Amino acid sequence: MSSIEFKGLVKRYKDVTAVDDLSANVEAGRITGFLGPNGAGKSTALRCLLGLAAATEGEALIEGHLYSQLPHPMKKVGAVLDSSGFNGALTATQNLKVICTAGGLDSGRIPELLKLVELDHASHKRTKGYSLGMRQRLSLAAALLGDPDILVLDEPANGLDPVGIAWLRTFLRNLATAGKTVLVSSHQLAEMQHTVDDVIIINRGRLIAAGPMAQVTEGQTLEDAFMRLIGVAK
Amino acid sequence: MKLAYQRRTWGLFAAAIFLSVLSTSLTPWALSRIKNVVIMPLSLSSSVDGVYSKSLGAYIMSLVIGIVIMSSEFQHHTAIATFLAAPKRISVLVAKLITAAIWGALINMVATGFGMISGKIALGFFKNVAQPDSYIFGDYLASAVLTGAVLAVVGVAIGTLIRNQNAAISVGLVFFLVVDRILGLVWTEGGKYLATGLITAMMQLHINIKSPALGLGINSADYLDPWPAAGLMLAYGIVFALVSLITLSRDID
């Protein structure tokens, strides 16, 4: 069984179809890039996968179950969707404690995770003073609170400087090496070329290619392959 | 836990106490003389009961805390983290409603307690002050608990329905401080079923001032009996909780 399955997923907002009949699988223990330009429907598909938005048709499953049906969702899936999703009046430690309480998790891992994402020096600082990069790292720590097998990351490199991006790449690779499944969305194709094993490419809500990186790119760069697949001459 | 960490929670607590103390401690002066005519002498028990009834005047803060509990999830974008941690929305809502009810009741009860103490001190400045009816302290505190809990639940419903926190608080305050009171004055028959009328009913005040010259048409006998009023207040809480559940099923942005 695949770790994540999109089965004919459709999401419509009134007259706009954000995701159109998306079917794709994410295999366990690999880093899969969920790629496409801005507005392609990546975030919407991930929100459907994580139960934040209701699918109009079809479904998105995690190990065969809807996210909302998982007995301990944070122990199965860690997600980063919005790096601004912290209460600025609280410190990093307090924000993570709140999430632990909501998810029924032990807060004992918080210091270890803050050290892992290199935020241990700022753990007692209110998050309203955090830079975007610091908030992204804190989001990653939050996603790892339940020591999940699967990670779903929506544009985690947004706002990171080159050092941060290099750190993220190593971070994700270490997670995959440890046996975690990682689904990471991005519109930064050049960066993803060096990070992911498999790709799912969508454009205007529709799947245009999926599979191992080498098979999809056919020896081209990811960017060139993407242009070819969406029919744009470069 | 989130509430206890936030300074705003303690600010609301302090504001509730301030409101209650202010309105209760100033009432002996205001109540005893309206247009320079003594209409409710403090030598009457009912007048003194009226003074202590003002200690319940901070109930609006319970509504605000209910609104804040829900709408801050959307204002700070923490709703995503919350619903990822606990994807069953009904569980989240129930937890929010219980939290709101507890905090709403607590805030209103503590503020009312402080208000009563300040009322006692203020009345000490007057001569020939009657003893209040013996039941009022227990009844007022019980009313404060029920009113605080229900209004906080109503607040959660408003915060779920209107996800912009400032707009939600504005709508709540305008309705309860303006619309409700105006309706209560111009539509006496229906006003007793609104929040202010129900709160007054639960306080069991025995006041009858029908003075056309002063523009006063107050007769507490027009209100519902305390228990039906409390029951209706609870029913409002349940209805608003159901409204919350329906509105919370929308997509989370």
Tab-separated table of C-alpha atoms in Angstrom:
chain	number	residue	atom	x	y	z
A	1	MET	CA	0.000	0.000	0.000
A	2	SER	CA	1.223	3.504	-0.839
A	3	SER	CA	1.771	5.911	2.016
A	4	ILE	CA	-0.384	8.547	0.364
A	5	GLU	CA	-2.968	8.124	-2.397
A	6	PHE	CA	-4.876	10.747	-4.316
A	7	LYS	CA	-7.835	8.967	-5.934
A	8	GLY	CA	-9.703	11.053	-8.490
A	9	LEU	CA	-9.522	14.091	-6.202
A	10	VAL	CA	-11.590	17.067	-7.309
A	11	LYS	CA	-11.943	20.348	-5.435
A	12	ARG	CA	-14.160	23.085	-6.771
A	13	TYR	CA	-14.816	26.541	-5.383
A	14	LYS	CA	-18.031	27.703	-7.048
A	15	ASP	CA	-17.010	27.954	-10.716
A	16	VAL	CA	-13.286	27.434	-10.178
A	17	THR	CA	-11.846	23.917	-10.274
A	18	ALA	CA	-8.692	24.053	-8.156
A	19	VAL	CA	-7.925	20.336	-8.351
A	20	ASP	CA	-9.242	18.313	-11.260
A	21	ASP	CA	-9.365	14.508	-11.065
A	22	LEU	CA	-5.957	14.094	-9.430
A	23	SER	CA	-4.776	10.502	-9.020
A	24	ALA	CA	-1.234	9.776	-7.801
A	25	ASN	CA	0.643	7.755	-5.194
A	26	VAL	CA	3.464	8.575	-2.808
A	27	GLU	CA	5.678	5.640	-1.917
A	28	ALA	CA	7.047	4.967	1.547
A	29	GLY	CA	10.584	5.941	2.523
A	30	ARG	CA	11.106	8.356	-0.357
A	31	ILE	CA	11.062	12.090	-0.870
A	32	THR	CA	8.383	12.980	-3.376
A	33	GLY	CA	8.212	16.436	-4.882
A	34	PHE	CA	4.701	17.777	-5.474
A	35	LEU	CA	5.487	20.311	-8.133
A	36	GLY	CA	3.743	22.909	-10.200
A	37	PRO	CA	3.536	26.660	-10.714
A	38	ASN	CA	1.817	28.954	-8.236
A	39	GLY	CA	-1.922	28.365	-8.344
A	40	ALA	CA	-1.560	24.848	-9.777
A	41	GLY	CA	-3.632	23.360	-6.940
A	42	LYS	CA	-0.842	21.870	-4.818
A	43	SER	CA	-1.833	23.505	-1.554
A	44	THR	CA	-5.502	22.768	-2.129
A	45	ALA	CA	-4.754	19.089	-2.743
A	46	LEU	CA	-2.669	18.948	0.437
A	47	ARG	CA	-5.444	20.627	2.418
A	48	CYS	CA	-7.866	18.010	1.171
A	49	LEU	CA	-5.362	15.299	2.129
A	50	LEU	CA	-5.134	16.721	5.651
A	51	GLY	CA	-8.854	17.195	6.158
A	52	LEU	CA	-8.756	20.986	6.206
A	53	ALA	CA	-10.806	21.253	3.026
A	54	ALA	CA	-13.567	18.909	1.923
A	55	ALA	CA	-13.058	17.156	-1.424
A	56	THR	CA	-15.784	17.835	-3.968
A	57	GLU	CA	-15.233	14.388	-5.488
A	58	GLY	CA	-12.748	11.562	-4.971
A	59	GLU	CA	-10.545	11.245	-1.937
A	60	ALA	CA	-7.025	11.589	-0.598
A	61	LEU	CA	-5.884	8.832	1.742
A	62	ILE	CA	-3.053	8.193	4.156
A	63	GLU	CA	-2.232	4.494	4.392
A	64	GLY	CA	-5.766	3.818	3.203
A	65	HIS	CA	-7.515	6.134	5.640
A	66	LEU	CA	-8.847	9.662	5.630
A	67	TYR	CA	-6.714	11.905	7.827
A	68	SER	CA	-9.656	12.539	10.127
A	69	GLN	CA	-10.028	8.776	10.669
A	70	LEU	CA	-6.463	8.230	11.855
A	71	PRO	CA	-6.505	7.324	15.551
A	72	HIS	CA	-3.439	9.431	16.363
A	73	PRO	CA	-2.955	11.702	13.340
A	74	MET	CA	0.116	13.526	14.619
A	75	LYS	CA	1.890	10.228	15.286
A	76	LYS	CA	1.273	9.192	11.684
A	77	VAL	CA	1.580	12.462	9.768
A	78	GLY	CA	3.486	15.645	10.436
A	79	ALA	CA	2.503	18.618	8.321
A	80	VAL	CA	3.835	22.068	7.554
A	81	LEU	CA	1.251	24.147	5.753
A	82	ASP	CA	1.587	27.659	7.019
A	83	SER	CA	4.640	28.988	8.791
A	84	SER	CA	2.629	31.896	10.193
A	85	GLY	CA	0.439	29.486	12.146
A	86	PHE	CA	1.825	30.296	15.552
A	87	ASN	CA	0.467	32.594	18.188
A	88	GLY	CA	2.930	35.474	18.214
A	89	ALA	CA	2.231	36.230	21.867
A	90	LEU	CA	3.585	32.820	22.887
A	91	THR	CA	7.136	31.535	22.896
A	92	ALA	CA	8.244	28.665	20.669
A	93	THR	CA	8.095	26.259	23.586
A	94	GLN	CA	4.616	27.447	24.586
A	95	ASN	CA	3.329	27.149	21.012
A	96	LEU	CA	4.630	23.602	20.776
A	97	LYS	CA	3.138	22.723	24.165
A	98	VAL	CA	-0.259	23.940	22.978
A	99	ILE	CA	0.010	21.711	19.896
A	100	CYS	CA	1.080	18.753	22.065
A	101	THR	CA	-1.949	19.261	24.276
A	102	ALA	CA	-4.311	19.464	21.298
A	103	GLY	CA	-2.764	16.369	19.711
A	104	GLY	CA	-2.538	14.340	22.911
A	105	LEU	CA	1.243	14.169	22.698
A	106	ASP	CA	3.923	14.178	25.367
A	107	SER	CA	5.717	17.521	25.391
A	108	GLY	CA	8.993	15.909	26.492
A	109	ARG	CA	10.410	15.980	22.967
A	110	ILE	CA	10.158	19.739	22.586
A	111	PRO	CA	13.722	20.649	23.703
A	112	GLU	CA	15.186	17.879	21.517
A	113	LEU	CA	13.228	19.038	18.462
A	114	LEU	CA	14.051	22.699	18.975
A	115	LYS	CA	17.692	21.681	19.040
A	116	LEU	CA	17.218	19.587	15.895
A	117	VAL	CA	15.848	22.589	13.974
A	118	GLU	CA	18.493	24.807	15.556
A	119	LEU	CA	16.080	26.994	17.484
A	120	ASP	CA	17.109	25.993	20.992
A	121	HIS	CA	18.701	29.414	21.513
A	122	ALA	CA	15.356	31.140	20.834
A	123	SER	CA	13.004	28.696	22.531
A	124	HIS	CA	11.795	31.217	25.117
A	125	LYS	CA	11.442	34.129	22.716
A	126	ARG	CA	7.959	35.179	21.594
A	127	THR	CA	7.402	33.995	18.040
A	128	LYS	CA	6.176	37.390	16.842
A	129	GLY	CA	9.865	38.332	16.797
A	130	TYR	CA	10.836	35.350	14.662
A	131	SER	CA	12.085	35.719	11.101
A	132	LEU	CA	10.331	33.762	8.343
A	133	GLY	CA	13.158	31.246	8.328
A	134	MET	CA	12.844	30.727	12.090
A	135	ARG	CA	9.092	30.191	11.753
A	136	GLN	CA	9.691	27.634	8.991
A	137	ARG	CA	12.059	25.750	11.290
A	138	LEU	CA	9.556	25.949	14.123
A	139	SER	CA	6.892	24.549	11.780
A	140	LEU	CA	9.180	21.606	11.054
A	141	ALA	CA	9.658	21.038	14.772
A	142	ALA	CA	5.876	21.098	15.214
A	143	ALA	CA	5.456	18.568	12.413
A	144	LEU	CA	7.909	16.216	14.113
A	145	LEU	CA	6.319	16.375	17.578
A	146	GLY	CA	4.577	13.032	17.158
A	147	ASP	CA	7.624	11.374	15.543
A	148	PRO	CA	5.463	10.626	12.478
A	149	ASP	CA	6.260	8.203	9.638
A	150	ILE	CA	4.976	10.617	7.002
A	151	LEU	CA	5.753	14.283	6.498
A	152	VAL	CA	3.686	16.603	4.308
A	153	LEU	CA	5.382	19.925	3.675
A	154	ASP	CA	3.844	22.758	1.675
A	155	GLU	CA	6.480	25.073	0.227
A	156	PRO	CA	8.861	24.664	3.185
A	157	ALA	CA	11.660	26.521	1.372
A	158	ASN	CA	9.604	29.702	0.994
A	159	GLY	CA	11.456	32.617	2.509
A	160	LEU	CA	14.580	30.633	3.334
A	161	ASP	CA	17.961	32.034	2.403
A	162	PRO	CA	20.500	29.820	0.547
A	163	VAL	CA	21.945	28.588	3.842
A	164	GLY	CA	18.453	27.730	5.066
A	165	ILE	CA	17.628	25.921	1.827
A	166	ALA	CA	20.801	23.850	2.057
A	167	TRP	CA	19.936	23.077	5.682
A	168	LEU	CA	16.412	22.023	4.653
A	169	ARG	CA	17.736	19.753	1.889
A	170	THR	CA	20.019	17.921	4.333
A	171	PHE	CA	17.249	17.826	6.900
A	172	LEU	CA	14.796	16.176	4.494
A	173	ARG	CA	17.399	13.709	3.255
A	174	ASN	CA	18.172	12.670	6.833
A	175	LEU	CA	14.478	12.090	7.450
A	176	ALA	CA	14.170	9.896	4.345
A	177	THR	CA	17.290	7.984	5.349
A	178	ALA	CA	15.622	7.355	8.701
A	179	GLY	CA	12.738	5.699	6.804
A	180	LYS	CA	10.277	8.599	6.784
A	181	THR	CA	8.066	9.313	3.795
A	182	VAL	CA	8.242	12.936	2.706
A	183	LEU	CA	5.820	14.717	0.371
A	184	VAL	CA	7.081	18.202	-0.303
A	185	SER	CA	5.349	20.740	-2.510
A	186	SER	CA	7.250	23.471	-4.273
A	187	HIS	CA	7.209	25.750	-7.275
A	188	GLN	CA	11.006	26.048	-7.143
A	189	LEU	CA	11.870	23.354	-9.660
A	190	ALA	CA	15.627	23.911	-9.725
A	191	GLU	CA	15.860	23.467	-5.984
A	192	MET	CA	13.671	20.367	-5.968
A	193	GLN	CA	15.856	18.682	-8.578
A	194	HIS	CA	18.510	18.249	-5.891
A	195	THR	CA	16.137	17.193	-3.151
A	196	VAL	CA	13.522	14.708	-4.300
A	197	ASP	CA	13.472	11.069	-5.482
A	198	ASP	CA	10.051	11.046	-7.141
A	199	VAL	CA	7.876	13.766	-8.586
A	200	ILE	CA	4.201	14.476	-9.029
A	201	ILE	CA	3.710	17.429	-11.371
A	202	ILE	CA	0.413	19.247	-11.694
A	203	ASN	CA	-0.664	22.259	-13.685
A	204	ARG	CA	-4.033	24.021	-13.489
A	205	GLY	CA	-5.216	21.340	-11.095
A	206	ARG	CA	-4.498	18.414	-13.423
A	207	LEU	CA	-1.798	15.771	-13.155
A	208	ILE	CA	0.684	16.005	-15.998
A	209	ALA	CA	3.396	13.572	-14.861
A	210	ALA	CA	4.309	11.313	-11.962
A	211	GLY	CA	7.090	8.860	-11.244
A	212	PRO	CA	10.772	8.603	-10.380
A	213	MET	CA	12.712	11.765	-11.195
A	214	ALA	CA	14.895	10.176	-13.907
A	215	GLN	CA	11.881	8.687	-15.667
A	216	VAL	CA	9.982	11.983	-15.726
A	217	THR	CA	12.878	14.238	-16.700
A	218	GLU	CA	14.322	11.893	-19.378
A	219	GLY	CA	17.781	13.343	-18.855
A	220	GLN	CA	16.664	16.982	-18.919
A	221	THR	CA	16.705	19.363	-16.026
A	222	LEU	CA	13.480	19.326	-14.028
A	223	GLU	CA	12.695	22.826	-15.245
A	224	ASP	CA	13.143	21.880	-18.904
A	225	ALA	CA	11.121	18.719	-18.419
A	226	PHE	CA	8.351	20.718	-16.756
A	227	MET	CA	8.240	23.175	-19.668
A	228	ARG	CA	8.107	20.293	-22.096
A	229	LEU	CA	5.315	18.584	-20.181
A	230	ILE	CA	3.109	21.671	-20.021
A	231	GLY	CA	3.814	22.405	-23.679
A	232	VAL	CA	5.730	25.646	-23.263
A	233	ALA	CA	8.727	26.154	-25.554
A	234	LYS	CA	11.845	27.375	-23.752
B	1	MET	CA	-3.472	26.176	28.242
B	2	LYS	CA	-3.342	28.698	25.400
B	3	LEU	CA	-5.620	31.056	27.328
B	4	ALA	CA	-3.538	30.911	30.460
B	5	TYR	CA	-0.417	31.790	28.464
B	6	GLN	CA	-1.988	34.868	26.887
B	7	ARG	CA	-1.773	38.265	28.550
B	8	ARG	CA	-5.046	39.230	26.882
B	9	THR	CA	-6.914	36.658	28.980
B	10	TRP	CA	-5.703	38.237	32.187
B	11	GLY	CA	-6.440	41.668	30.728
B	12	LEU	CA	-10.050	40.616	30.161
B	13	PHE	CA	-10.177	39.259	33.691
B	14	ALA	CA	-8.929	42.573	35.068
B	15	ALA	CA	-11.331	44.536	32.861
B	16	ALA	CA	-14.280	42.457	34.101
B	17	ILE	CA	-13.358	43.094	37.718
B	18	PHE	CA	-12.884	46.807	37.013
B	19	LEU	CA	-16.282	47.097	35.296
B	20	SER	CA	-18.067	45.273	38.064
B	21	VAL	CA	-16.393	47.221	40.851
B	22	LEU	CA	-16.971	50.530	39.095
B	23	SER	CA	-20.657	50.017	38.374
B	24	THR	CA	-21.449	48.561	41.797
B	25	SER	CA	-19.562	51.109	43.842
B	26	LEU	CA	-21.041	54.102	41.984
B	27	THR	CA	-24.602	52.822	41.975
B	28	PRO	CA	-25.538	53.879	45.552
B	29	TRP	CA	-25.015	57.500	44.528
B	30	ALA	CA	-26.649	57.147	41.149
B	31	LEU	CA	-29.581	55.064	42.344
B	32	SER	CA	-30.495	57.189	45.310
B	33	ARG	CA	-30.842	60.360	43.321
B	34	ILE	CA	-32.136	60.619	39.819
B	35	LYS	CA	-32.974	64.131	38.669
B	36	ASN	CA	-32.371	65.203	42.286
B	37	VAL	CA	-35.330	63.151	43.475
B	38	VAL	CA	-34.834	60.279	45.845
B	39	ILE	CA	-36.685	57.472	44.117
B	40	MET	CA	-35.068	54.422	45.583
B	41	PRO	CA	-33.982	55.143	49.127
B	42	LEU	CA	-31.260	52.901	50.402
B	43	SER	CA	-33.372	52.261	53.456
B	44	LEU	CA	-35.309	49.784	51.303
B	45	SER	CA	-33.959	46.252	50.870
B	46	SER	CA	-34.928	46.238	47.222
B	47	SER	CA	-32.782	49.321	46.605
B	48	VAL	CA	-29.796	47.714	48.258
B	49	ASP	CA	-30.438	44.548	46.232
B	50	GLY	CA	-30.397	46.794	43.183
B	51	VAL	CA	-26.986	48.113	44.143
B	52	TYR	CA	-25.561	44.612	44.467
B	53	SER	CA	-27.200	43.569	41.192
B	54	LYS	CA	-24.783	45.882	39.401
B	55	SER	CA	-21.984	43.517	40.359
B	56	LEU	CA	-23.192	41.340	37.472
B	57	GLY	CA	-22.524	44.161	35.052
B	58	ALA	CA	-19.328	42.672	33.622
B	59	TYR	CA	-21.067	39.740	31.929
B	60	ILE	CA	-20.118	41.150	28.536
B	61	MET	CA	-16.510	40.101	29.208
B	62	SER	CA	-17.605	36.463	29.246
B	63	LEU	CA	-19.020	36.970	25.784
B	64	VAL	CA	-15.748	38.537	24.670
B	65	ILE	CA	-13.639	35.675	26.011
B	66	GLY	CA	-15.844	33.205	24.130
B	67	ILE	CA	-15.366	35.172	20.918
B	68	VAL	CA	-11.609	35.377	21.479
B	69	ILE	CA	-11.261	31.652	22.177
B	70	MET	CA	-12.571	30.806	18.717
B	71	SER	CA	-11.705	33.766	16.534
B	72	SER	CA	-8.075	33.950	17.681
B	73	GLU	CA	-7.572	30.584	15.981
B	74	PHE	CA	-8.367	32.279	12.692
B	75	GLN	CA	-6.689	35.591	13.485
B	76	HIS	CA	-3.355	33.948	14.334
B	77	HIS	CA	-3.810	31.208	11.696
B	78	THR	CA	-3.418	28.635	14.463
B	79	ALA	CA	-6.629	26.943	13.325
B	80	ILE	CA	-4.582	24.899	10.865
B	81	ALA	CA	-2.276	23.578	13.597
B	82	THR	CA	-5.254	22.928	15.847
B	83	PHE	CA	-7.215	20.963	13.262
B	84	LEU	CA	-4.133	19.047	12.170
B	85	ALA	CA	-3.588	18.018	15.780
B	86	ALA	CA	-7.262	17.228	16.340
B	87	PRO	CA	-8.979	16.718	12.970
B	88	LYS	CA	-12.360	15.756	14.412
B	89	ARG	CA	-13.952	19.172	14.421
B	90	ILE	CA	-16.690	18.261	16.821
B	91	SER	CA	-14.054	17.294	19.409
B	92	VAL	CA	-12.312	20.633	18.958
B	93	LEU	CA	-15.593	22.478	19.214
B	94	VAL	CA	-16.663	20.618	22.343
B	95	ALA	CA	-13.280	21.351	23.936
B	96	LYS	CA	-13.611	25.030	22.995
B	97	LEU	CA	-17.162	25.224	24.328
B	98	ILE	CA	-16.213	23.611	27.627
B	99	THR	CA	-13.151	25.844	27.976
B	100	ALA	CA	-15.199	28.921	27.125
B	101	ALA	CA	-17.964	27.975	29.546
B	102	ILE	CA	-15.480	27.437	32.379
B	103	TRP	CA	-13.561	30.650	31.746
B	104	GLY	CA	-16.750	32.643	31.109
B	105	ALA	CA	-18.270	31.416	34.356
B	106	LEU	CA	-15.050	32.000	36.273
B	107	ILE	CA	-14.533	35.536	34.997
B	108	ASN	CA	-18.114	36.542	35.680
B	109	MET	CA	-18.175	34.922	39.118
B	110	VAL	CA	-14.908	36.497	40.263
B	111	ALA	CA	-15.900	39.912	38.875
B	112	THR	CA	-19.289	39.644	40.574
B	113	GLY	CA	-17.609	38.715	43.851
B	114	PHE	CA	-15.345	41.743	43.663
B	115	GLY	CA	-18.331	43.887	42.701
B	116	MET	CA	-20.256	42.758	45.771
B	117	ILE	CA	-17.344	43.557	48.032
B	118	SER	CA	-17.023	47.015	46.490
B	119	GLY	CA	-20.785	47.503	46.868
B	120	LYS	CA	-20.545	46.663	50.546
B	121	ILE	CA	-17.738	49.183	50.970
B	122	ALA	CA	-19.604	51.878	49.006
B	123	LEU	CA	-22.789	51.389	51.003
B	124	GLY	CA	-20.732	51.932	54.134
B	125	PHE	CA	-20.583	55.621	53.199
B	126	PHE	CA	-24.365	55.995	53.516
B	127	LYS	CA	-26.602	56.175	56.559
B	128	ASN	CA	-29.819	54.246	57.132
B	129	VAL	CA	-28.931	51.536	54.677
B	130	ALA	CA	-31.197	48.490	54.749
B	131	GLN	CA	-29.847	44.978	54.883
B	132	PRO	CA	-30.015	43.250	51.515
B	133	ASP	CA	-32.255	40.230	51.128
B	134	SER	CA	-30.342	37.247	52.412
B	135	TYR	CA	-30.657	35.168	49.260
B	136	ILE	CA	-29.106	37.641	46.869
B	137	PHE	CA	-25.420	36.832	47.301
B	138	GLY	CA	-25.842	33.161	46.496
B	139	ASP	CA	-28.348	33.875	43.751
B	140	TYR	CA	-26.227	36.539	42.118
B	141	LEU	CA	-23.153	34.345	42.138
B	142	ALA	CA	-25.159	31.458	40.678
B	143	SER	CA	-26.553	33.818	38.025
B	144	ALA	CA	-23.029	35.002	37.305
B	145	VAL	CA	-21.836	31.439	36.751
B	146	LEU	CA	-24.729	30.518	34.471
B	147	THR	CA	-24.739	33.799	32.563
B	148	GLY	CA	-20.963	33.772	32.148
B	149	ALA	CA	-20.944	30.199	30.892
B	150	VAL	CA	-23.806	30.698	28.440
B	151	LEU	CA	-22.544	34.013	27.079
B	152	ALA	CA	-19.087	32.518	26.546
B	153	VAL	CA	-20.732	29.710	24.552
B	154	VAL	CA	-22.620	32.340	22.538
B	155	GLY	CA	-19.260	34.065	22.038
B	156	VAL	CA	-17.728	30.893	20.642
B	157	ALA	CA	-20.610	30.693	18.172
B	158	ILE	CA	-20.072	34.304	17.092
B	159	GLY	CA	-16.318	33.702	16.781
B	160	THR	CA	-16.936	30.651	14.630
B	161	LEU	CA	-19.416	32.429	12.420
B	162	ILE	CA	-17.401	35.640	12.008
B	163	ARG	CA	-13.759	34.658	11.681
B	164	ASN	CA	-12.432	38.225	11.743
B	165	GLN	CA	-11.821	38.798	15.444
B	166	ASN	CA	-12.364	42.556	15.495
B	167	ALA	CA	-15.586	42.236	13.523
B	168	ALA	CA	-16.771	39.394	15.756
B	169	ILE	CA	-16.146	41.371	18.966
B	170	SER	CA	-17.779	44.471	17.485
B	171	VAL	CA	-20.881	42.545	16.445
B	172	GLY	CA	-21.113	40.878	19.863
B	173	LEU	CA	-20.727	44.125	21.795
B	174	VAL	CA	-23.116	46.087	19.587
B	175	PHE	CA	-25.762	43.390	19.864
B	176	PHE	CA	-25.561	42.887	23.615
B	177	LEU	CA	-24.860	46.453	24.686
B	178	VAL	CA	-26.991	48.327	22.183
B	179	VAL	CA	-29.500	46.272	20.217
B	180	ASP	CA	-30.511	44.015	23.104
B	181	ARG	CA	-31.061	46.954	25.438
B	182	ILE	CA	-32.941	49.052	22.909
B	183	LEU	CA	-35.178	46.100	22.085
B	184	GLY	CA	-35.713	45.557	25.792
B	185	LEU	CA	-36.918	49.140	26.169
B	186	VAL	CA	-39.092	49.489	23.082
B	187	TRP	CA	-40.468	45.966	23.034
B	188	THR	CA	-41.105	45.079	26.638
B	189	GLU	CA	-43.021	41.909	25.870
B	190	GLY	CA	-40.176	40.437	23.836
B	191	GLY	CA	-37.352	42.065	25.764
B	192	LYS	CA	-37.745	39.684	28.666
B	193	TYR	CA	-36.655	36.841	26.396
B	194	LEU	CA	-33.424	38.582	25.411
B	195	ALA	CA	-30.109	38.312	27.260
B	196	THR	CA	-30.484	41.398	29.446
B	197	GLY	CA	-34.068	40.504	30.353
B	198	LEU	CA	-33.069	36.959	31.253
B	199	ILE	CA	-30.135	38.098	33.357
B	200	THR	CA	-32.399	40.530	35.202
B	201	ALA	CA	-34.955	37.779	35.711
B	202	MET	CA	-32.357	35.462	37.208
B	203	MET	CA	-31.428	38.116	39.753
B	204	GLN	CA	-34.954	38.068	41.244
B	205	LEU	CA	-35.000	41.804	41.824
B	206	HIS	CA	-38.200	43.158	43.275
B	207	ILE	CA	-38.362	46.635	41.831
B	208	ASN	CA	-41.419	48.533	40.716
B	209	ILE	CA	-40.839	52.111	39.616
B	210	LYS	CA	-43.440	53.404	37.220
B	211	SER	CA	-42.780	57.111	37.162
B	212	PRO	CA	-43.862	58.795	33.934
B	213	ALA	CA	-42.260	62.027	35.129
B	214	LEU	CA	-38.865	60.375	35.323
B	215	GLY	CA	-39.364	58.242	32.257
B	216	LEU	CA	-39.006	55.074	34.284
B	217	GLY	CA	-41.190	52.054	33.625
B	218	ILE	CA	-39.324	49.414	35.527
B	219	ASN	CA	-41.209	46.558	37.053
B	220	SER	CA	-39.216	43.419	37.687
B	221	ALA	CA	-42.458	41.441	37.895
B	222	ASP	CA	-42.647	41.775	34.099
B	223	TYR	CA	-39.682	39.451	33.714
B	224	LEU	CA	-39.726	35.663	33.662
B	225	ASP	CA	-39.317	33.692	36.857
B	226	PRO	CA	-35.684	32.817	37.635
B	227	TRP	CA	-35.762	29.153	36.695
B	228	PRO	CA	-37.517	29.552	33.311
B	229	ALA	CA	-35.088	32.398	32.614
B	230	ALA	CA	-32.125	30.169	33.481
B	231	GLY	CA	-33.574	27.364	31.333
B	232	LEU	CA	-34.038	29.688	28.380
B	233	MET	CA	-30.509	31.014	28.821
B	234	LEU	CA	-29.197	27.447	28.703
B	235	ALA	CA	-31.315	26.749	25.626
B	236	TYR	CA	-29.722	29.736	23.917
B	237	GLY	CA	-26.331	28.230	24.751
B	238	ILE	CA	-27.282	24.910	23.157
B	239	VAL	CA	-28.675	26.574	20.031
B	240	PHE	CA	-25.549	28.662	19.610
B	241	ALA	CA	-23.339	25.604	20.159
B	242	LEU	CA	-25.177	23.877	17.299
B	243	VAL	CA	-24.724	26.959	15.121
B	244	SER	CA	-20.989	26.739	15.876
B	245	LEU	CA	-20.890	23.117	14.798
B	246	ILE	CA	-22.524	23.889	11.456
B	247	THR	CA	-20.302	26.860	10.689
B	248	LEU	CA	-17.148	25.047	11.756
B	249	SER	CA	-17.653	22.416	9.064
B	250	ARG	CA	-16.518	24.951	6.451
B	251	ASP	CA	-13.027	24.651	4.944
B	252	ILE	CA	-10.195	25.943	7.129
B	253	ASP	CA	-8.076	28.593	5.404
